[in-house]
Amino acid sequence: MRALPIRQSSTSPTESFDIDDVRVSLKSLMGRLVGVERNAEGLQKAADTIRSYAAYAMNHQFQDEPGWELQNLLTTAAIMVSSALVRTESRGVHFRSDYPVPDDENWRRHLNVQINVDGGYPQPGPLLKPAPISAAQ
């Protein structure tokens, strides 16, 4: 999955666009498919839906804060979904029902995401060293 590309507006500033409808739909989508329990099928559906919302919102030249916030929400949602798809394990609040156990050997690391005009893709960072166990634990 590619992250959302940033493009110049191809829609007319006077074209009707229901920001609230897309915002509410995005919130519902993220809660249902990218919430506490996730799997590849749901994450891919979320990615496809976000991409369809973005086809309108990211190409629209908004003149006020609600429109800009929607574009930021869509960008953040795309980053979250693409990162969740890449991480094939469960860790903390990231629970993948299709990968239910942690995989320290491959995934004790952060994901780095860089977005540019061509989109972006999460890249695994370096492996993290295990935290030392103190006597108080």
Short mmCIF file of N, CA and C in Angstrom, two decimals:
data_model
loop_
_atom_site.label_atom_id
_atom_site.label_comp_id
_atom_site.label_asym_id
_atom_site.label_seq_id
_atom_site.Cartn_x
_atom_site.Cartn_y
_atom_site.Cartn_z
N MET A 1 0.83 -1.18 0.00
CA MET A 1 0.00 0.00 0.00
C MET A 1 0.88 1.24 0.00
N ARG A 2 0.52 2.21 -0.80
CA ARG A 2 1.23 3.47 -0.83
C ARG A 2 0.47 4.49 0.00
N ALA A 3 1.21 5.38 0.59
CA ALA A 3 0.57 6.47 1.33
C ALA A 3 -0.03 7.45 0.33
N LEU A 4 -0.82 8.37 0.82
CA LEU A 4 -1.50 9.31 -0.04
C LEU A 4 -0.53 10.31 -0.65
N PRO A 5 -0.55 10.47 -1.99
CA PRO A 5 0.29 11.49 -2.60
C PRO A 5 -0.31 12.88 -2.38
N ILE A 6 0.55 13.87 -2.36
CA ILE A 6 0.12 15.25 -2.22
C ILE A 6 0.15 15.85 -3.62
N ARG A 7 -0.99 16.36 -4.09
CA ARG A 7 -1.08 16.86 -5.46
C ARG A 7 -1.67 18.26 -5.47
N GLN A 8 -1.51 18.91 -6.61
CA GLN A 8 -2.15 20.19 -6.81
C GLN A 8 -3.64 19.97 -7.01
N SER A 9 -4.43 20.95 -6.66
CA SER A 9 -5.87 20.83 -6.76
C SER A 9 -6.32 20.71 -8.21
N SER A 10 -7.22 19.76 -8.46
CA SER A 10 -7.82 19.62 -9.78
C SER A 10 -9.32 19.87 -9.71
N THR A 11 -9.80 20.24 -8.54
CA THR A 11 -11.23 20.51 -8.38
C THR A 11 -11.45 22.01 -8.28
N SER A 12 -12.60 22.41 -8.67
CA SER A 12 -12.96 23.81 -8.61
C SER A 12 -13.21 24.23 -7.16
N PRO A 13 -12.74 25.42 -6.76
CA PRO A 13 -12.99 25.88 -5.40
C PRO A 13 -14.48 26.00 -5.08
N THR A 14 -15.32 26.12 -6.12
CA THR A 14 -16.75 26.26 -5.88
C THR A 14 -17.46 24.90 -5.86
N GLU A 15 -16.75 23.81 -6.21
CA GLU A 15 -17.35 22.48 -6.22
C GLU A 15 -17.77 22.09 -4.81
N SER A 16 -18.96 21.53 -4.69
CA SER A 16 -19.49 21.13 -3.39
C SER A 16 -18.70 19.95 -2.82
N PHE A 17 -18.40 20.04 -1.54
CA PHE A 17 -17.66 18.97 -0.86
C PHE A 17 -18.14 18.93 0.57
N ASP A 18 -18.68 17.80 1.01
CA ASP A 18 -19.23 17.68 2.35
C ASP A 18 -18.14 17.19 3.31
N ILE A 19 -17.43 18.12 3.91
CA ILE A 19 -16.33 17.82 4.82
C ILE A 19 -16.81 17.00 6.01
N ASP A 20 -17.93 17.40 6.60
CA ASP A 20 -18.44 16.70 7.78
C ASP A 20 -18.78 15.25 7.47
N ASP A 21 -19.37 15.00 6.31
CA ASP A 21 -19.73 13.63 5.94
C ASP A 21 -18.48 12.75 5.82
N VAL A 22 -17.45 13.26 5.17
CA VAL A 22 -16.21 12.48 5.02
C VAL A 22 -15.54 12.28 6.37
N ARG A 23 -15.54 13.31 7.19
CA ARG A 23 -14.92 13.23 8.52
C ARG A 23 -15.61 12.17 9.39
N VAL A 24 -16.94 12.16 9.42
CA VAL A 24 -17.69 11.18 10.20
C VAL A 24 -17.47 9.78 9.63
N SER A 25 -17.47 9.66 8.31
CA SER A 25 -17.24 8.36 7.68
C SER A 25 -15.85 7.83 7.99
N LEU A 26 -14.86 8.71 7.97
CA LEU A 26 -13.48 8.32 8.28
C LEU A 26 -13.37 7.85 9.73
N LYS A 27 -14.01 8.58 10.64
CA LYS A 27 -13.98 8.19 12.05
C LYS A 27 -14.59 6.80 12.25
N SER A 28 -15.71 6.56 11.62
CA SER A 28 -16.37 5.25 11.72
C SER A 28 -15.49 4.15 11.12
N LEU A 29 -14.93 4.40 9.97
CA LEU A 29 -14.05 3.44 9.30
C LEU A 29 -12.86 3.07 10.18
N MET A 30 -12.21 4.07 10.76
CA MET A 30 -11.03 3.81 11.59
C MET A 30 -11.41 3.03 12.84
N GLY A 31 -12.55 3.32 13.43
CA GLY A 31 -13.00 2.59 14.61
C GLY A 31 -13.32 1.13 14.30
N ARG A 32 -13.95 0.90 13.16
CA ARG A 32 -14.35 -0.47 12.80
C ARG A 32 -13.19 -1.33 12.31
N LEU A 33 -12.32 -0.78 11.47
CA LEU A 33 -11.31 -1.60 10.79
C LEU A 33 -9.88 -1.39 11.27
N VAL A 34 -9.61 -0.30 11.97
CA VAL A 34 -8.24 -0.01 12.41
C VAL A 34 -8.22 0.20 13.92
N GLY A 35 -9.22 -0.31 14.60
CA GLY A 35 -9.33 -0.14 16.04
C GLY A 35 -8.45 -1.11 16.80
N VAL A 36 -8.93 -1.54 17.95
CA VAL A 36 -8.14 -2.38 18.85
C VAL A 36 -7.75 -3.70 18.19
N GLU A 37 -8.68 -4.35 17.52
CA GLU A 37 -8.36 -5.61 16.84
C GLU A 37 -8.38 -5.40 15.33
N ARG A 38 -7.30 -5.80 14.68
CA ARG A 38 -7.14 -5.56 13.24
C ARG A 38 -6.75 -6.85 12.55
N ASN A 39 -6.92 -6.87 11.22
CA ASN A 39 -6.38 -7.96 10.41
C ASN A 39 -6.13 -7.41 9.01
N ALA A 40 -5.40 -8.16 8.20
CA ALA A 40 -5.00 -7.68 6.89
C ALA A 40 -6.20 -7.33 6.01
N GLU A 41 -7.23 -8.15 6.05
CA GLU A 41 -8.40 -7.89 5.21
C GLU A 41 -9.06 -6.56 5.56
N GLY A 42 -9.29 -6.32 6.85
CA GLY A 42 -9.90 -5.07 7.28
C GLY A 42 -9.01 -3.88 7.02
N LEU A 43 -7.71 -4.04 7.26
CA LEU A 43 -6.77 -2.94 7.01
C LEU A 43 -6.72 -2.60 5.52
N GLN A 44 -6.78 -3.60 4.66
CA GLN A 44 -6.75 -3.33 3.22
C GLN A 44 -8.04 -2.63 2.78
N LYS A 45 -9.18 -3.04 3.35
CA LYS A 45 -10.45 -2.35 3.06
C LYS A 45 -10.36 -0.89 3.50
N ALA A 46 -9.78 -0.67 4.69
CA ALA A 46 -9.62 0.70 5.19
C ALA A 46 -8.73 1.51 4.25
N ALA A 47 -7.63 0.91 3.81
CA ALA A 47 -6.71 1.60 2.91
C ALA A 47 -7.42 1.99 1.61
N ASP A 48 -8.19 1.07 1.06
CA ASP A 48 -8.91 1.35 -0.19
C ASP A 48 -9.94 2.46 0.00
N THR A 49 -10.64 2.44 1.12
CA THR A 49 -11.65 3.47 1.39
C THR A 49 -11.00 4.83 1.61
N ILE A 50 -9.91 4.86 2.36
CA ILE A 50 -9.19 6.12 2.59
C ILE A 50 -8.70 6.68 1.26
N ARG A 51 -8.21 5.81 0.40
CA ARG A 51 -7.74 6.24 -0.92
C ARG A 51 -8.90 6.85 -1.72
N SER A 52 -10.10 6.27 -1.60
CA SER A 52 -11.24 6.83 -2.34
C SER A 52 -11.65 8.19 -1.77
N TYR A 53 -11.64 8.34 -0.43
CA TYR A 53 -11.92 9.65 0.16
C TYR A 53 -10.86 10.67 -0.28
N ALA A 54 -9.63 10.23 -0.29
CA ALA A 54 -8.52 11.13 -0.62
C ALA A 54 -8.57 11.58 -2.08
N ALA A 55 -9.13 10.76 -2.95
CA ALA A 55 -9.23 11.15 -4.36
C ALA A 55 -9.97 12.48 -4.50
N TYR A 56 -10.89 12.75 -3.60
CA TYR A 56 -11.61 14.02 -3.60
C TYR A 56 -10.95 15.05 -2.69
N ALA A 57 -10.72 14.67 -1.45
CA ALA A 57 -10.28 15.65 -0.45
C ALA A 57 -8.86 16.15 -0.67
N MET A 58 -7.96 15.28 -1.08
CA MET A 58 -6.56 15.71 -1.21
C MET A 58 -6.35 16.56 -2.46
N ASN A 59 -7.26 16.46 -3.41
CA ASN A 59 -7.16 17.27 -4.63
C ASN A 59 -8.00 18.54 -4.56
N HIS A 60 -8.69 18.72 -3.46
CA HIS A 60 -9.55 19.88 -3.30
C HIS A 60 -8.76 21.00 -2.63
N GLN A 61 -8.89 22.21 -3.15
CA GLN A 61 -8.20 23.34 -2.55
C GLN A 61 -9.14 24.03 -1.56
N PHE A 62 -8.99 23.65 -0.30
CA PHE A 62 -9.84 24.21 0.74
C PHE A 62 -9.35 25.60 1.13
N GLN A 63 -10.28 26.42 1.59
CA GLN A 63 -9.96 27.79 1.96
C GLN A 63 -10.06 28.03 3.46
N ASP A 64 -10.34 26.95 4.22
CA ASP A 64 -10.51 27.15 5.65
C ASP A 64 -10.05 25.93 6.44
N GLU A 65 -10.01 26.12 7.75
CA GLU A 65 -9.45 25.12 8.67
C GLU A 65 -10.12 23.74 8.61
N PRO A 66 -11.44 23.63 8.55
CA PRO A 66 -12.05 22.29 8.51
C PRO A 66 -11.56 21.44 7.33
N GLY A 67 -11.38 22.04 6.19
CA GLY A 67 -10.88 21.31 5.03
C GLY A 67 -9.44 20.88 5.21
N TRP A 68 -8.62 21.77 5.74
CA TRP A 68 -7.21 21.42 5.98
C TRP A 68 -7.11 20.32 7.02
N GLU A 69 -7.95 20.39 8.06
CA GLU A 69 -7.95 19.34 9.09
C GLU A 69 -8.34 17.99 8.49
N LEU A 70 -9.32 17.99 7.59
CA LEU A 70 -9.72 16.74 6.94
C LEU A 70 -8.55 16.15 6.15
N GLN A 71 -7.83 16.99 5.42
CA GLN A 71 -6.67 16.50 4.67
C GLN A 71 -5.62 15.92 5.62
N ASN A 72 -5.40 16.57 6.75
CA ASN A 72 -4.45 16.04 7.74
C ASN A 72 -4.95 14.72 8.33
N LEU A 73 -6.25 14.63 8.62
CA LEU A 73 -6.81 13.38 9.14
C LEU A 73 -6.64 12.24 8.14
N LEU A 74 -6.87 12.51 6.88
CA LEU A 74 -6.71 11.47 5.85
C LEU A 74 -5.25 11.05 5.71
N THR A 75 -4.34 12.00 5.79
CA THR A 75 -2.92 11.67 5.72
C THR A 75 -2.52 10.81 6.91
N THR A 76 -2.95 11.20 8.11
CA THR A 76 -2.64 10.43 9.32
C THR A 76 -3.26 9.04 9.25
N ALA A 77 -4.50 8.94 8.80
CA ALA A 77 -5.16 7.64 8.68
C ALA A 77 -4.40 6.74 7.71
N ALA A 78 -3.97 7.28 6.59
CA ALA A 78 -3.22 6.49 5.61
C ALA A 78 -1.90 5.98 6.19
N ILE A 79 -1.22 6.83 6.96
CA ILE A 79 0.04 6.42 7.59
C ILE A 79 -0.22 5.32 8.62
N MET A 80 -1.27 5.48 9.43
CA MET A 80 -1.60 4.46 10.43
C MET A 80 -1.91 3.12 9.78
N VAL A 81 -2.72 3.13 8.74
CA VAL A 81 -3.12 1.89 8.08
C VAL A 81 -1.94 1.23 7.38
N SER A 82 -1.15 2.01 6.66
CA SER A 82 -0.01 1.40 5.96
C SER A 82 1.00 0.83 6.96
N SER A 83 1.20 1.51 8.07
CA SER A 83 2.12 1.00 9.10
C SER A 83 1.57 -0.26 9.75
N ALA A 84 0.26 -0.29 10.01
CA ALA A 84 -0.36 -1.48 10.61
C ALA A 84 -0.30 -2.67 9.66
N LEU A 85 -0.42 -2.43 8.37
CA LEU A 85 -0.31 -3.52 7.39
C LEU A 85 1.09 -4.10 7.35
N VAL A 86 2.09 -3.24 7.46
CA VAL A 86 3.48 -3.69 7.40
C VAL A 86 3.86 -4.50 8.63
N ARG A 87 3.38 -4.08 9.81
CA ARG A 87 3.76 -4.75 11.06
C ARG A 87 2.98 -6.05 11.22
N THR A 88 3.63 -7.16 10.90
CA THR A 88 2.98 -8.47 10.92
C THR A 88 3.21 -9.17 12.26
N GLU A 89 2.69 -8.56 13.30
CA GLU A 89 2.76 -9.09 14.67
C GLU A 89 1.75 -8.32 15.51
N SER A 90 1.57 -8.75 16.74
CA SER A 90 0.79 -8.00 17.72
C SER A 90 1.74 -7.48 18.79
N ARG A 91 1.55 -6.21 19.18
CA ARG A 91 2.41 -5.60 20.20
C ARG A 91 1.63 -4.48 20.86
N GLY A 92 1.50 -4.55 22.17
CA GLY A 92 0.78 -3.50 22.89
C GLY A 92 -0.65 -3.38 22.41
N VAL A 93 -1.07 -2.16 22.08
CA VAL A 93 -2.44 -1.96 21.60
C VAL A 93 -2.59 -2.26 20.12
N HIS A 94 -1.51 -2.62 19.45
CA HIS A 94 -1.58 -3.04 18.05
C HIS A 94 -1.80 -4.55 18.04
N PHE A 95 -3.06 -4.98 17.96
CA PHE A 95 -3.36 -6.41 17.96
C PHE A 95 -3.84 -6.83 16.58
N ARG A 96 -3.08 -7.71 15.94
CA ARG A 96 -3.45 -8.28 14.64
C ARG A 96 -3.99 -9.68 14.88
N SER A 97 -5.28 -9.90 14.60
CA SER A 97 -5.86 -11.24 14.81
C SER A 97 -5.23 -12.27 13.88
N ASP A 98 -4.66 -11.82 12.75
CA ASP A 98 -3.98 -12.74 11.84
C ASP A 98 -2.51 -12.96 12.23
N TYR A 99 -1.98 -12.17 13.15
CA TYR A 99 -0.63 -12.33 13.72
C TYR A 99 -0.75 -12.06 15.22
N PRO A 100 -1.27 -13.00 16.01
CA PRO A 100 -1.65 -12.70 17.40
C PRO A 100 -0.52 -12.60 18.43
N VAL A 101 0.71 -12.94 18.08
CA VAL A 101 1.78 -12.91 19.09
C VAL A 101 2.87 -11.92 18.68
N PRO A 102 3.58 -11.35 19.68
CA PRO A 102 4.72 -10.48 19.37
C PRO A 102 5.83 -11.27 18.67
N ASP A 103 6.58 -10.59 17.85
CA ASP A 103 7.71 -11.19 17.13
C ASP A 103 8.92 -10.30 17.37
N ASP A 104 9.54 -10.45 18.56
CA ASP A 104 10.68 -9.60 18.94
C ASP A 104 11.84 -9.72 17.96
N GLU A 105 12.04 -10.90 17.41
CA GLU A 105 13.18 -11.11 16.51
C GLU A 105 13.11 -10.18 15.29
N ASN A 106 11.92 -9.95 14.78
CA ASN A 106 11.78 -9.13 13.58
C ASN A 106 11.16 -7.76 13.81
N TRP A 107 10.41 -7.58 14.90
CA TRP A 107 9.62 -6.36 15.03
C TRP A 107 9.85 -5.57 16.31
N ARG A 108 10.90 -5.79 17.04
CA ARG A 108 11.19 -4.93 18.20
C ARG A 108 11.89 -3.69 17.65
N ARG A 109 11.11 -2.87 16.99
CA ARG A 109 11.63 -1.69 16.29
C ARG A 109 10.50 -0.70 16.03
N HIS A 110 10.89 0.50 15.67
CA HIS A 110 9.94 1.51 15.25
C HIS A 110 9.80 1.43 13.74
N LEU A 111 8.70 1.97 13.23
CA LEU A 111 8.54 2.14 11.79
C LEU A 111 8.74 3.61 11.48
N ASN A 112 9.50 3.89 10.46
CA ASN A 112 9.74 5.26 10.02
C ASN A 112 8.94 5.49 8.74
N VAL A 113 8.20 6.59 8.70
CA VAL A 113 7.40 6.90 7.52
C VAL A 113 7.75 8.30 7.06
N GLN A 114 8.05 8.42 5.78
CA GLN A 114 8.33 9.72 5.19
C GLN A 114 7.36 9.92 4.03
N ILE A 115 6.65 11.01 4.04
CA ILE A 115 5.66 11.30 3.00
C ILE A 115 6.23 12.39 2.10
N ASN A 116 6.08 12.19 0.79
CA ASN A 116 6.49 13.21 -0.17
C ASN A 116 5.46 13.25 -1.29
N VAL A 117 5.75 13.93 -2.38
CA VAL A 117 4.77 14.07 -3.46
C VAL A 117 4.44 12.74 -4.12
N ASP A 118 5.32 11.75 -4.01
CA ASP A 118 5.06 10.44 -4.59
C ASP A 118 4.40 9.49 -3.60
N GLY A 119 4.07 9.95 -2.42
CA GLY A 119 3.49 9.10 -1.39
C GLY A 119 4.55 8.76 -0.36
N GLY A 120 4.50 7.57 0.16
CA GLY A 120 5.47 7.13 1.15
C GLY A 120 5.18 5.70 1.55
N TYR A 121 6.11 5.10 2.22
CA TYR A 121 5.94 3.72 2.66
C TYR A 121 6.68 3.54 3.96
N PRO A 122 6.06 2.86 4.94
CA PRO A 122 6.74 2.65 6.22
C PRO A 122 7.97 1.76 6.05
N GLN A 123 9.07 2.17 6.64
CA GLN A 123 10.31 1.39 6.61
C GLN A 123 10.68 1.01 8.04
N PRO A 124 10.99 -0.27 8.28
CA PRO A 124 11.41 -0.66 9.63
C PRO A 124 12.72 0.03 10.02
N GLY A 125 12.77 0.54 11.23
CA GLY A 125 13.99 1.12 11.76
C GLY A 125 14.86 0.03 12.35
N PRO A 126 15.95 0.41 13.02
CA PRO A 126 16.84 -0.59 13.62
C PRO A 126 16.15 -1.33 14.77
N LEU A 127 16.60 -2.55 15.01
CA LEU A 127 16.09 -3.32 16.15
C LEU A 127 16.42 -2.60 17.44
N LEU A 128 15.51 -2.62 18.38
CA LEU A 128 15.73 -1.98 19.68
C LEU A 128 16.25 -3.01 20.66
N LYS A 129 17.14 -2.57 21.53
CA LYS A 129 17.68 -3.46 22.57
C LYS A 129 16.61 -3.67 23.64
N PRO A 130 16.52 -4.87 24.20
CA PRO A 130 15.56 -5.08 25.29
C PRO A 130 15.89 -4.17 26.47
N ALA A 131 14.85 -3.68 27.12
CA ALA A 131 15.04 -2.82 28.30
C ALA A 131 15.58 -3.67 29.44
N PRO A 132 16.53 -3.13 30.21
CA PRO A 132 17.05 -3.89 31.36
C PRO A 132 15.97 -4.08 32.41
N ILE A 133 15.98 -5.21 33.05
CA ILE A 133 15.01 -5.50 34.12
C ILE A 133 15.62 -5.05 35.43
N SER A 134 14.89 -4.17 36.14
CA SER A 134 15.41 -3.68 37.41
C SER A 134 14.94 -4.59 38.54
N ALA A 135 15.59 -4.48 39.69
CA ALA A 135 15.25 -5.29 40.86
C ALA A 135 13.84 -4.96 41.36
N ALA A 136 13.35 -3.75 41.08
CA ALA A 136 12.04 -3.32 41.56
C ALA A 136 10.91 -3.99 40.77
N GLN A 137 11.20 -4.53 39.62
CA GLN A 137 10.14 -5.13 38.79
C GLN A 137 9.80 -6.49 39.21
#
